[in-house]
mmCIF file of C-alpha atoms and ligand atoms in Angstrom:
data_model
loop_
_atom_site.group_PDB
_atom_site.id
_atom_site.type_symbol
_atom_site.label_atom_id
_atom_site.label_comp_id
_atom_site.label_asym_id
_atom_site.label_seq_id
_atom_site.Cartn_x
_atom_site.Cartn_y
_atom_site.Cartn_z
ATOM 1 C CA MET A 35 5.225 -21.456 20.094
ATOM 2 C CA SER A 36 4.497 -23.822 17.212
ATOM 3 C CA VAL A 37 4.592 -22.992 13.487
ATOM 4 C CA SER A 38 2.642 -25.051 11.033
ATOM 5 C CA THR A 39 5.003 -26.953 8.607
ATOM 6 C CA THR A 40 2.372 -28.560 6.500
ATOM 7 C CA SER A 41 0.513 -25.693 4.840
ATOM 8 C CA GLY A 42 1.148 -22.139 3.777
ATOM 9 C CA THR A 43 -2.411 -21.399 3.429
ATOM 10 C CA VAL A 44 -3.343 -17.941 4.905
ATOM 11 C CA ASP A 45 -6.435 -18.471 6.972
ATOM 12 C CA LEU A 46 -7.929 -15.082 8.069
ATOM 13 C CA ARG A 47 -11.308 -16.217 9.247
ATOM 14 C CA GLY A 48 -12.379 -14.252 12.221
ATOM 15 C CA ARG A 49 -10.006 -11.382 11.427
ATOM 16 C CA THR A 50 -10.963 -7.864 10.544
ATOM 17 C CA ALA A 51 -8.754 -5.996 8.081
ATOM 18 C CA LEU A 52 -8.716 -2.350 7.249
ATOM 19 C CA VAL A 53 -7.441 -1.525 3.762
ATOM 20 C CA THR A 54 -6.939 2.104 2.900
ATOM 21 C CA GLY A 55 -7.276 3.164 -0.835
ATOM 22 C CA ALA A 56 -9.299 0.116 -1.365
ATOM 23 C CA ALA A 57 -11.401 1.624 -4.371
ATOM 24 C CA GLY A 58 -8.233 1.574 -6.502
ATOM 25 C CA GLY A 59 -5.680 -0.763 -8.023
ATOM 26 C CA ILE A 60 -3.500 -2.291 -5.306
ATOM 27 C CA GLY A 61 -6.018 -1.585 -2.454
ATOM 28 C CA GLN A 62 -8.829 -3.260 -4.359
ATOM 29 C CA ALA A 63 -6.639 -6.379 -4.998
ATOM 30 C CA CYS A 64 -5.629 -6.465 -1.394
ATOM 31 C CA ALA A 65 -9.278 -6.301 -0.152
ATOM 32 C CA LEU A 66 -10.374 -9.085 -2.401
ATOM 33 C CA ARG A 67 -7.272 -11.187 -1.530
ATOM 34 C CA LEU A 68 -7.783 -10.792 2.269
ATOM 35 C CA ALA A 69 -11.442 -11.588 1.903
ATOM 36 C CA ALA A 70 -10.628 -14.686 -0.096
ATOM 37 C CA SER A 71 -8.697 -15.772 2.953
ATOM 38 C CA GLY A 72 -11.778 -15.300 5.131
ATOM 39 C CA ALA A 73 -11.181 -11.890 6.517
ATOM 40 C CA THR A 74 -13.937 -9.239 7.085
ATOM 41 C CA VAL A 75 -12.392 -6.266 5.039
ATOM 42 C CA ARG A 76 -13.192 -2.719 5.910
ATOM 43 C CA ALA A 77 -12.536 -1.123 2.483
ATOM 44 C CA ALA A 78 -11.629 2.503 3.175
ATOM 45 C CA ASP A 79 -11.530 5.129 0.359
ATOM 46 C CA ARG A 80 -12.674 8.669 -0.433
ATOM 47 C CA ASP A 81 -13.966 7.345 -3.782
ATOM 48 C CA ALA A 82 -17.503 6.157 -2.810
ATOM 49 C CA ASP A 83 -18.236 5.051 -6.406
ATOM 50 C CA GLY A 84 -15.092 3.005 -6.498
ATOM 51 C CA LEU A 85 -16.095 1.382 -3.173
ATOM 52 C CA ALA A 86 -19.532 0.467 -4.655
ATOM 53 C CA ARG A 87 -17.803 -1.127 -7.686
ATOM 54 C CA LEU A 88 -15.561 -3.149 -5.307
ATOM 55 C CA ALA A 89 -18.550 -4.231 -3.249
ATOM 56 C CA ALA A 90 -20.297 -5.389 -6.457
ATOM 57 C CA ARG A 91 -17.097 -7.192 -7.547
ATOM 58 C CA ALA A 92 -16.730 -8.933 -4.231
ATOM 59 C CA ALA A 93 -20.305 -9.999 -4.193
ATOM 60 C CA GLY A 94 -19.864 -11.470 -7.757
ATOM 61 C CA THR A 95 -16.593 -13.341 -6.910
ATOM 62 C CA PRO A 96 -17.149 -17.072 -6.220
ATOM 63 C CA GLY A 97 -15.460 -18.622 -3.207
ATOM 64 C CA LEU A 98 -14.879 -15.481 -1.237
ATOM 65 C CA SER A 99 -15.159 -16.747 2.293
ATOM 66 C CA GLY A 100 -14.860 -13.329 3.900
ATOM 67 C CA ARG A 101 -16.602 -10.194 3.047
ATOM 68 C CA VAL A 102 -15.985 -6.554 2.006
ATOM 69 C CA GLU A 103 -17.607 -3.637 3.814
ATOM 70 C CA SER A 104 -17.584 -0.143 2.431
ATOM 71 C CA CYS A 105 -15.978 2.580 4.617
ATOM 72 C CA PRO A 106 -16.028 5.918 2.955
ATOM 73 C CA LEU A 107 -13.183 8.026 4.425
ATOM 74 C CA ASP A 108 -11.024 10.956 3.393
ATOM 75 C CA LEU A 109 -7.657 10.356 5.052
ATOM 76 C CA THR A 110 -6.947 14.051 5.239
ATOM 77 C CA ASP A 111 -9.514 13.891 8.121
ATOM 78 C CA LEU A 112 -6.994 12.490 10.523
ATOM 79 C CA ASP A 113 -9.307 12.051 13.564
ATOM 80 C CA ALA A 114 -11.639 9.997 11.425
ATOM 81 C CA ALA A 115 -8.763 8.044 10.023
ATOM 82 C CA GLU A 116 -7.667 7.109 13.579
ATOM 83 C CA ALA A 117 -11.191 6.286 14.610
ATOM 84 C CA ALA A 118 -11.595 3.939 11.538
ATOM 85 C CA ALA A 119 -8.831 1.792 12.650
ATOM 86 C CA HIS A 120 -10.185 0.901 16.082
ATOM 87 C CA GLY A 121 -10.674 -2.822 16.276
ATOM 88 C CA ALA A 122 -8.786 -3.857 13.276
ATOM 89 C CA ASP A 123 -6.631 -7.004 13.480
ATOM 90 C CA ILE A 124 -4.903 -6.274 10.274
ATOM 91 C CA LEU A 125 -4.081 -2.734 8.859
ATOM 92 C CA VAL A 126 -3.025 -2.230 5.280
ATOM 93 C CA ASN A 127 -1.793 1.348 4.693
ATOM 94 C CA ASN A 128 -2.188 1.577 0.918
ATOM 95 C CA ALA A 129 -3.780 4.836 -0.055
ATOM 96 C CA GLY A 130 -1.533 7.218 -2.071
ATOM 97 C CA LEU A 131 -1.399 9.955 -4.741
ATOM 98 C CA GLN A 132 1.299 11.317 -7.007
ATOM 99 C CA LEU A 133 2.358 14.512 -8.476
ATOM 100 C CA VAL A 134 5.339 14.718 -10.883
ATOM 101 C CA ARG A 135 6.754 18.169 -10.882
ATOM 102 C CA PRO A 136 10.214 19.814 -10.323
ATOM 103 C CA ILE A 137 10.693 21.007 -6.671
ATOM 104 C CA GLU A 138 10.723 24.719 -7.693
ATOM 105 C CA GLU A 139 7.256 24.232 -9.240
ATOM 106 C CA PHE A 140 5.792 21.892 -6.809
ATOM 107 C CA PRO A 141 2.778 23.414 -5.017
ATOM 108 C CA PRO A 142 3.449 23.489 -1.264
ATOM 109 C CA GLU A 143 -0.086 22.613 -0.478
ATOM 110 C CA THR A 144 0.102 19.453 -2.640
ATOM 111 C CA PHE A 145 3.314 18.512 -0.855
ATOM 112 C CA SER A 146 1.483 18.854 2.372
ATOM 113 C CA THR A 147 -1.577 16.786 1.256
ATOM 114 C CA VAL A 148 0.699 14.028 -0.026
ATOM 115 C CA LEU A 149 2.621 13.904 3.315
ATOM 116 C CA THR A 150 -0.808 13.985 5.298
ATOM 117 C CA VAL A 151 -2.318 11.090 3.366
ATOM 118 C CA MET A 152 0.721 8.894 2.866
ATOM 119 C CA LEU A 153 2.641 9.484 6.099
ATOM 120 C CA GLU A 154 0.537 11.202 8.759
ATOM 121 C CA ALA A 155 -2.540 9.184 8.100
ATOM 122 C CA PRO A 156 -0.681 5.841 8.370
ATOM 123 C CA PHE A 157 0.713 6.986 11.717
ATOM 124 C CA ARG A 158 -2.822 7.795 12.986
ATOM 125 C CA LEU A 159 -4.319 4.631 11.581
ATOM 126 C CA ILE A 160 -1.525 2.578 13.402
ATOM 127 C CA ARG A 161 -2.150 4.601 16.549
ATOM 128 C CA GLY A 162 -5.779 3.791 16.300
ATOM 129 C CA ALA A 163 -5.412 0.036 15.633
ATOM 130 C CA LEU A 164 -2.679 -0.750 18.241
ATOM 131 C CA PRO A 165 -4.619 -0.807 21.388
ATOM 132 C CA HIS A 166 -6.932 -3.693 19.994
ATOM 133 C CA MET A 167 -3.888 -5.424 18.560
ATOM 134 C CA TYR A 168 -1.974 -5.102 21.881
ATOM 135 C CA GLY A 169 -4.981 -6.178 23.850
ATOM 136 C CA GLN A 170 -5.215 -9.510 22.027
ATOM 137 C CA GLY A 171 -1.426 -10.077 21.438
ATOM 138 C CA TRP A 172 -1.802 -10.310 17.673
ATOM 139 C CA GLY A 173 -1.822 -7.707 14.797
ATOM 140 C CA ARG A 174 -0.431 -7.263 11.321
ATOM 141 C CA ILE A 175 0.568 -3.936 9.895
ATOM 142 C CA VAL A 176 1.424 -3.929 6.187
ATOM 143 C CA ASN A 177 2.598 -0.715 4.664
ATOM 144 C CA VAL A 178 2.346 -0.497 0.936
ATOM 145 C CA SER A 179 5.499 1.590 0.267
ATOM 146 C CA SER A 180 7.345 1.682 -3.065
ATOM 147 C CA VAL A 181 10.849 1.275 -4.578
ATOM 148 C CA HIS A 182 10.525 5.042 -4.042
ATOM 149 C CA GLY A 183 10.680 4.292 -0.348
ATOM 150 C CA LEU A 184 14.200 3.082 -0.990
ATOM 151 C CA ARG A 185 15.387 4.974 -4.109
ATOM 152 C CA ALA A 186 14.699 8.571 -5.342
ATOM 153 C CA SER A 187 13.449 9.780 -8.708
ATOM 154 C CA ALA A 188 13.655 13.408 -9.991
ATOM 155 C CA TYR A 189 10.413 15.362 -9.825
ATOM 156 C CA LYS A 190 8.731 13.138 -7.230
ATOM 157 C CA SER A 191 9.879 15.128 -3.964
ATOM 158 C CA ALA A 192 6.570 14.706 -1.925
ATOM 159 C CA TYR A 193 6.115 10.974 -2.942
ATOM 160 C CA VAL A 194 9.667 9.984 -2.263
ATOM 161 C CA ALA A 195 9.781 11.819 1.031
ATOM 162 C CA ALA A 196 6.520 10.300 2.117
ATOM 163 C CA LYS A 197 7.535 6.802 1.238
ATOM 164 C CA HIS A 198 10.875 6.985 2.876
ATOM 165 C CA GLY A 199 9.098 8.277 5.906
ATOM 166 C CA LEU A 200 6.614 5.368 5.813
ATOM 167 C CA GLU A 201 9.572 2.825 5.686
ATOM 168 C CA GLY A 202 10.881 4.377 8.913
ATOM 169 C CA LEU A 203 7.445 4.539 10.563
ATOM 170 C CA SER A 204 6.990 0.839 9.751
ATOM 171 C CA LYS A 205 10.288 -0.096 11.435
ATOM 172 C CA VAL A 206 9.423 1.947 14.598
ATOM 173 C CA ALA A 207 6.044 0.173 14.807
ATOM 174 C CA ALA A 208 7.860 -3.203 14.370
ATOM 175 C CA LEU A 209 10.179 -2.355 17.434
ATOM 176 C CA GLU A 210 7.341 -1.351 19.566
ATOM 177 C CA GLY A 211 4.972 -4.111 18.652
ATOM 178 C CA ALA A 212 7.457 -6.993 18.834
ATOM 179 C CA ALA A 213 6.829 -8.043 22.349
ATOM 180 C CA ARG A 214 3.094 -7.662 21.830
ATOM 181 C CA GLY A 215 2.354 -10.001 18.907
ATOM 182 C CA VAL A 216 2.291 -7.169 16.361
ATOM 183 C CA THR A 217 4.412 -7.189 13.238
ATOM 184 C CA SER A 218 4.957 -4.264 10.935
ATOM 185 C CA ASN A 219 6.411 -4.524 7.448
ATOM 186 C CA CYS A 220 6.534 -2.836 4.130
ATOM 187 C CA VAL A 221 5.770 -4.264 0.606
ATOM 188 C CA SER A 222 7.693 -2.017 -1.855
ATOM 189 C CA PRO A 223 6.860 -2.604 -5.529
ATOM 190 C CA GLY A 224 8.275 -1.045 -8.569
ATOM 191 C CA TYR A 225 5.665 0.181 -11.182
ATOM 192 C CA VAL A 226 2.301 -1.626 -10.786
ATOM 193 C CA ARG A 227 -0.356 -1.797 -13.479
ATOM 194 C CA THR A 228 -2.876 0.547 -11.739
ATOM 195 C CA PRO A 229 -4.829 3.772 -12.566
ATOM 196 C CA LEU A 230 -2.078 5.774 -10.707
ATOM 197 C CA VAL A 231 0.541 4.526 -13.182
ATOM 198 C CA GLU A 232 -1.777 4.653 -16.271
ATOM 199 C CA ARG A 233 -2.266 8.320 -15.583
ATOM 200 C CA GLN A 234 1.754 8.777 -15.336
ATOM 201 C CA ILE A 235 2.121 7.028 -18.613
ATOM 202 C CA ALA A 236 -0.385 9.166 -20.308
ATOM 203 C CA ASP A 237 1.164 12.298 -18.916
ATOM 204 C CA GLN A 238 4.783 11.437 -19.652
ATOM 205 C CA ALA A 239 3.779 10.325 -23.271
ATOM 206 C CA ALA A 240 2.215 13.873 -23.775
ATOM 207 C CA ALA A 241 5.202 15.632 -22.177
ATOM 208 C CA HIS A 242 7.829 13.755 -24.266
ATOM 209 C CA GLY A 243 5.713 13.272 -27.443
ATOM 210 C CA ILE A 244 6.329 9.551 -27.558
ATOM 211 C CA PRO A 245 4.010 6.505 -27.544
ATOM 212 C CA ALA A 246 2.869 5.106 -24.240
ATOM 213 C CA GLU A 247 4.854 1.806 -24.836
ATOM 214 C CA ARG A 248 8.004 3.793 -25.045
ATOM 215 C CA VAL A 249 7.217 5.500 -21.750
ATOM 216 C CA VAL A 250 7.056 2.108 -20.145
ATOM 217 C CA SER A 251 10.126 0.584 -21.785
ATOM 218 C CA ASP A 252 12.387 3.586 -22.042
ATOM 219 C CA LEU A 253 11.443 5.683 -18.896
ATOM 220 C CA LEU A 254 9.587 3.739 -16.264
ATOM 221 C CA LEU A 255 11.484 0.448 -16.669
ATOM 222 C CA ALA A 256 14.948 1.901 -17.502
ATOM 223 C CA ASP A 257 16.370 0.754 -14.166
ATOM 224 C CA THR A 258 14.307 -2.432 -13.820
ATOM 225 C CA ALA A 259 15.867 -5.814 -14.877
ATOM 226 C CA LEU A 260 12.480 -7.507 -15.426
ATOM 227 C CA LYS A 261 10.857 -5.504 -18.245
ATOM 228 C CA ARG A 262 7.115 -5.552 -17.251
ATOM 229 C CA LEU A 263 4.749 -3.903 -14.841
ATOM 230 C CA VAL A 264 3.804 -5.659 -11.558
ATOM 231 C CA GLU A 265 0.218 -6.821 -11.433
ATOM 232 C CA PRO A 266 -1.901 -5.629 -8.401
ATOM 233 C CA GLU A 267 -2.603 -9.193 -7.507
ATOM 234 C CA GLU A 268 1.090 -10.023 -7.060
ATOM 235 C CA VAL A 269 1.353 -7.084 -4.510
ATOM 236 C CA ALA A 270 -1.830 -8.325 -2.733
ATOM 237 C CA GLU A 271 -0.410 -11.906 -2.565
ATOM 238 C CA ALA A 272 2.662 -10.476 -0.784
ATOM 239 C CA VAL A 273 0.457 -8.493 1.669
ATOM 240 C CA ALA A 274 -1.479 -11.752 2.378
ATOM 241 C CA TYR A 275 1.751 -13.569 2.884
ATOM 242 C CA LEU A 276 2.841 -11.107 5.545
ATOM 243 C CA CYS A 277 -0.450 -11.849 7.400
ATOM 244 C CA GLY A 278 0.034 -15.560 7.134
ATOM 245 C CA PRO A 279 1.243 -18.429 9.312
ATOM 246 C CA HIS A 280 4.954 -18.331 8.313
ATOM 247 C CA THR A 281 5.850 -14.732 8.789
ATOM 248 C CA SER A 282 5.485 -14.077 12.511
ATOM 249 C CA PHE A 283 9.158 -13.681 12.785
ATOM 250 C CA VAL A 284 9.315 -11.278 9.845
ATOM 251 C CA THR A 285 9.021 -7.705 11.088
ATOM 252 C CA GLY A 286 10.611 -4.346 10.499
ATOM 253 C CA THR A 287 11.650 -5.237 6.983
ATOM 254 C CA THR A 288 10.631 -4.565 3.386
ATOM 255 C CA LEU A 289 9.500 -7.124 0.926
ATOM 256 C CA THR A 290 10.813 -5.415 -2.306
ATOM 257 C CA MET A 291 9.127 -6.286 -5.468
ATOM 258 C CA ASP A 292 10.923 -4.248 -7.885
ATOM 259 C CA GLY A 293 12.056 -6.552 -10.702
ATOM 260 C CA GLY A 294 15.648 -6.089 -9.743
ATOM 261 C CA TRP A 295 15.671 -2.118 -9.718
ATOM 262 C CA THR A 296 17.442 -1.918 -6.261
ATOM 263 C CA ALA A 297 19.949 -4.735 -7.159
ATOM 264 C CA HIS A 298 21.891 -2.036 -9.022
HETATM 265 P P1 NAD B 385 -4.583 4.171 -7.216
HETATM 266 O O1 NAD B 385 -4.564 5.598 -7.604
HETATM 267 O O2 NAD B 385 -5.102 3.133 -8.223
HETATM 268 O O3 NAD B 385 -5.250 4.042 -5.857
HETATM 269 C C1 NAD B 385 -5.033 4.815 -4.733
HETATM 270 C C2 NAD B 385 -6.323 4.919 -3.890
HETATM 271 O O4 NAD B 385 -6.060 5.897 -2.900
HETATM 272 C C3 NAD B 385 -7.513 5.559 -4.725
HETATM 273 O O5 NAD B 385 -8.582 4.607 -4.580
HETATM 274 C C4 NAD B 385 -7.861 6.841 -4.113
HETATM 275 O O6 NAD B 385 -9.078 7.230 -4.110
HETATM 276 C C5 NAD B 385 -7.163 6.595 -2.697
HETATM 277 N N1 NAD B 385 -6.913 7.776 -1.951
HETATM 278 C C6 NAD B 385 -6.132 8.922 -2.357
HETATM 279 N N2 NAD B 385 -6.212 9.943 -1.634
HETATM 280 C C7 NAD B 385 -7.075 9.505 -0.547
HETATM 281 C C8 NAD B 385 -7.592 10.178 0.551
HETATM 282 N N3 NAD B 385 -7.278 11.370 0.898
HETATM 283 N N4 NAD B 385 -8.439 9.410 1.412
HETATM 284 C C9 NAD B 385 -8.798 8.260 1.011
HETATM 285 N N5 NAD B 385 -8.326 7.520 -0.056
HETATM 286 C C10 NAD B 385 -7.522 8.272 -0.871
HETATM 287 O O7 NAD B 385 -3.025 3.895 -6.780
HETATM 288 P P2 NAD B 385 -2.255 2.466 -6.684
HETATM 289 O O8 NAD B 385 -1.270 2.464 -7.812
HETATM 290 O O9 NAD B 385 -3.198 1.268 -6.470
HETATM 291 O O10 NAD B 385 -1.437 2.887 -5.437
HETATM 292 C C11 NAD B 385 -1.711 2.264 -4.131
HETATM 293 C C12 NAD B 385 -0.458 2.355 -3.221
HETATM 294 O O11 NAD B 385 0.596 1.678 -3.885
HETATM 295 C C13 NAD B 385 -0.036 3.913 -3.118
HETATM 296 O O12 NAD B 385 0.506 4.029 -1.722
HETATM 297 C C14 NAD B 385 1.157 3.934 -4.108
HETATM 298 O O13 NAD B 385 2.087 4.844 -3.677
HETATM 299 C C15 NAD B 385 1.743 2.474 -3.934
HETATM 300 N N6 NAD B 385 2.458 2.100 -5.078
HETATM 301 C C16 NAD B 385 1.962 2.140 -6.356
HETATM 302 C C17 NAD B 385 2.822 1.739 -7.298
HETATM 303 C C18 NAD B 385 2.357 1.688 -8.802
HETATM 304 O O14 NAD B 385 3.146 1.620 -9.624
HETATM 305 N N7 NAD B 385 1.054 1.838 -9.048
HETATM 306 C C19 NAD B 385 4.200 1.369 -7.152
HETATM 307 C C20 NAD B 385 4.562 1.332 -5.948
HETATM 308 C C21 NAD B 385 3.786 1.765 -4.803
#
């Protein structure tokens, strides 16, 4: 096989990409980034208003060579999730939710929902996408994990368990897909500037009685060498890179974007 040595441009014209959690921060950035490379993006989310805002934003973005289609979907409906992935060339497992609570106070039903949305649904989405990917000998699975797929933090039992599971699932998909043109990788960021983190900052500021800026500097970024939040567009660029021309030998791995957190 030949690999282009002249250009790192990611050309996804003719490709269909399913991005889950696309109404929100990282997913929205991924949908716009992949559409900018020419993909037809199925933007899946349970937030129909957010999907409408994304569609309007995509329509108003100059130079978008692909397009964004709204796909309202609640991932707790696992059969619907699997069906939504049929025919996708690229699958970005991104949807997620968080609850910060000590284990002894953590509601079991919330633990179950987090595992369903963030681990079981990705399994079903991969399962739904693979027959088409295998049939054409090309597919890209990118799992938006987290530094919490590699490290634990107190009070995040469900989230940490789901993300560690997702890292494992991603590696299994890589091994099974290797001979059939399908790569599977994780992108694992530290704290990203999204609504999910804005909510955590507000909660922790109230809980500790300190200003939001101190929550970021003293709590969230305590273990991070680079003292800033990651931007959603930086994560989206990593996702696009893993779908591009120079990463067909990259599989079963994790692209960690944690500002040095796991270097400790
Ligand atoms: P976000 O809250 O901005 O977006 C998450 C999206 O998932 C929302 O649009 C929400 O509607 C959707 N979603 C949640 N439950 C769903 C369900 N049942 N069915 C369909 N859609 C559902 O969050 P984000 O920060 O953009 O997070 C995106 C991903 O990135 C998550 O997997 C998260 O764990 C991961 N991540 C985030 C950060 C961060 O600091 N923000 C860091 C590391 C990893």
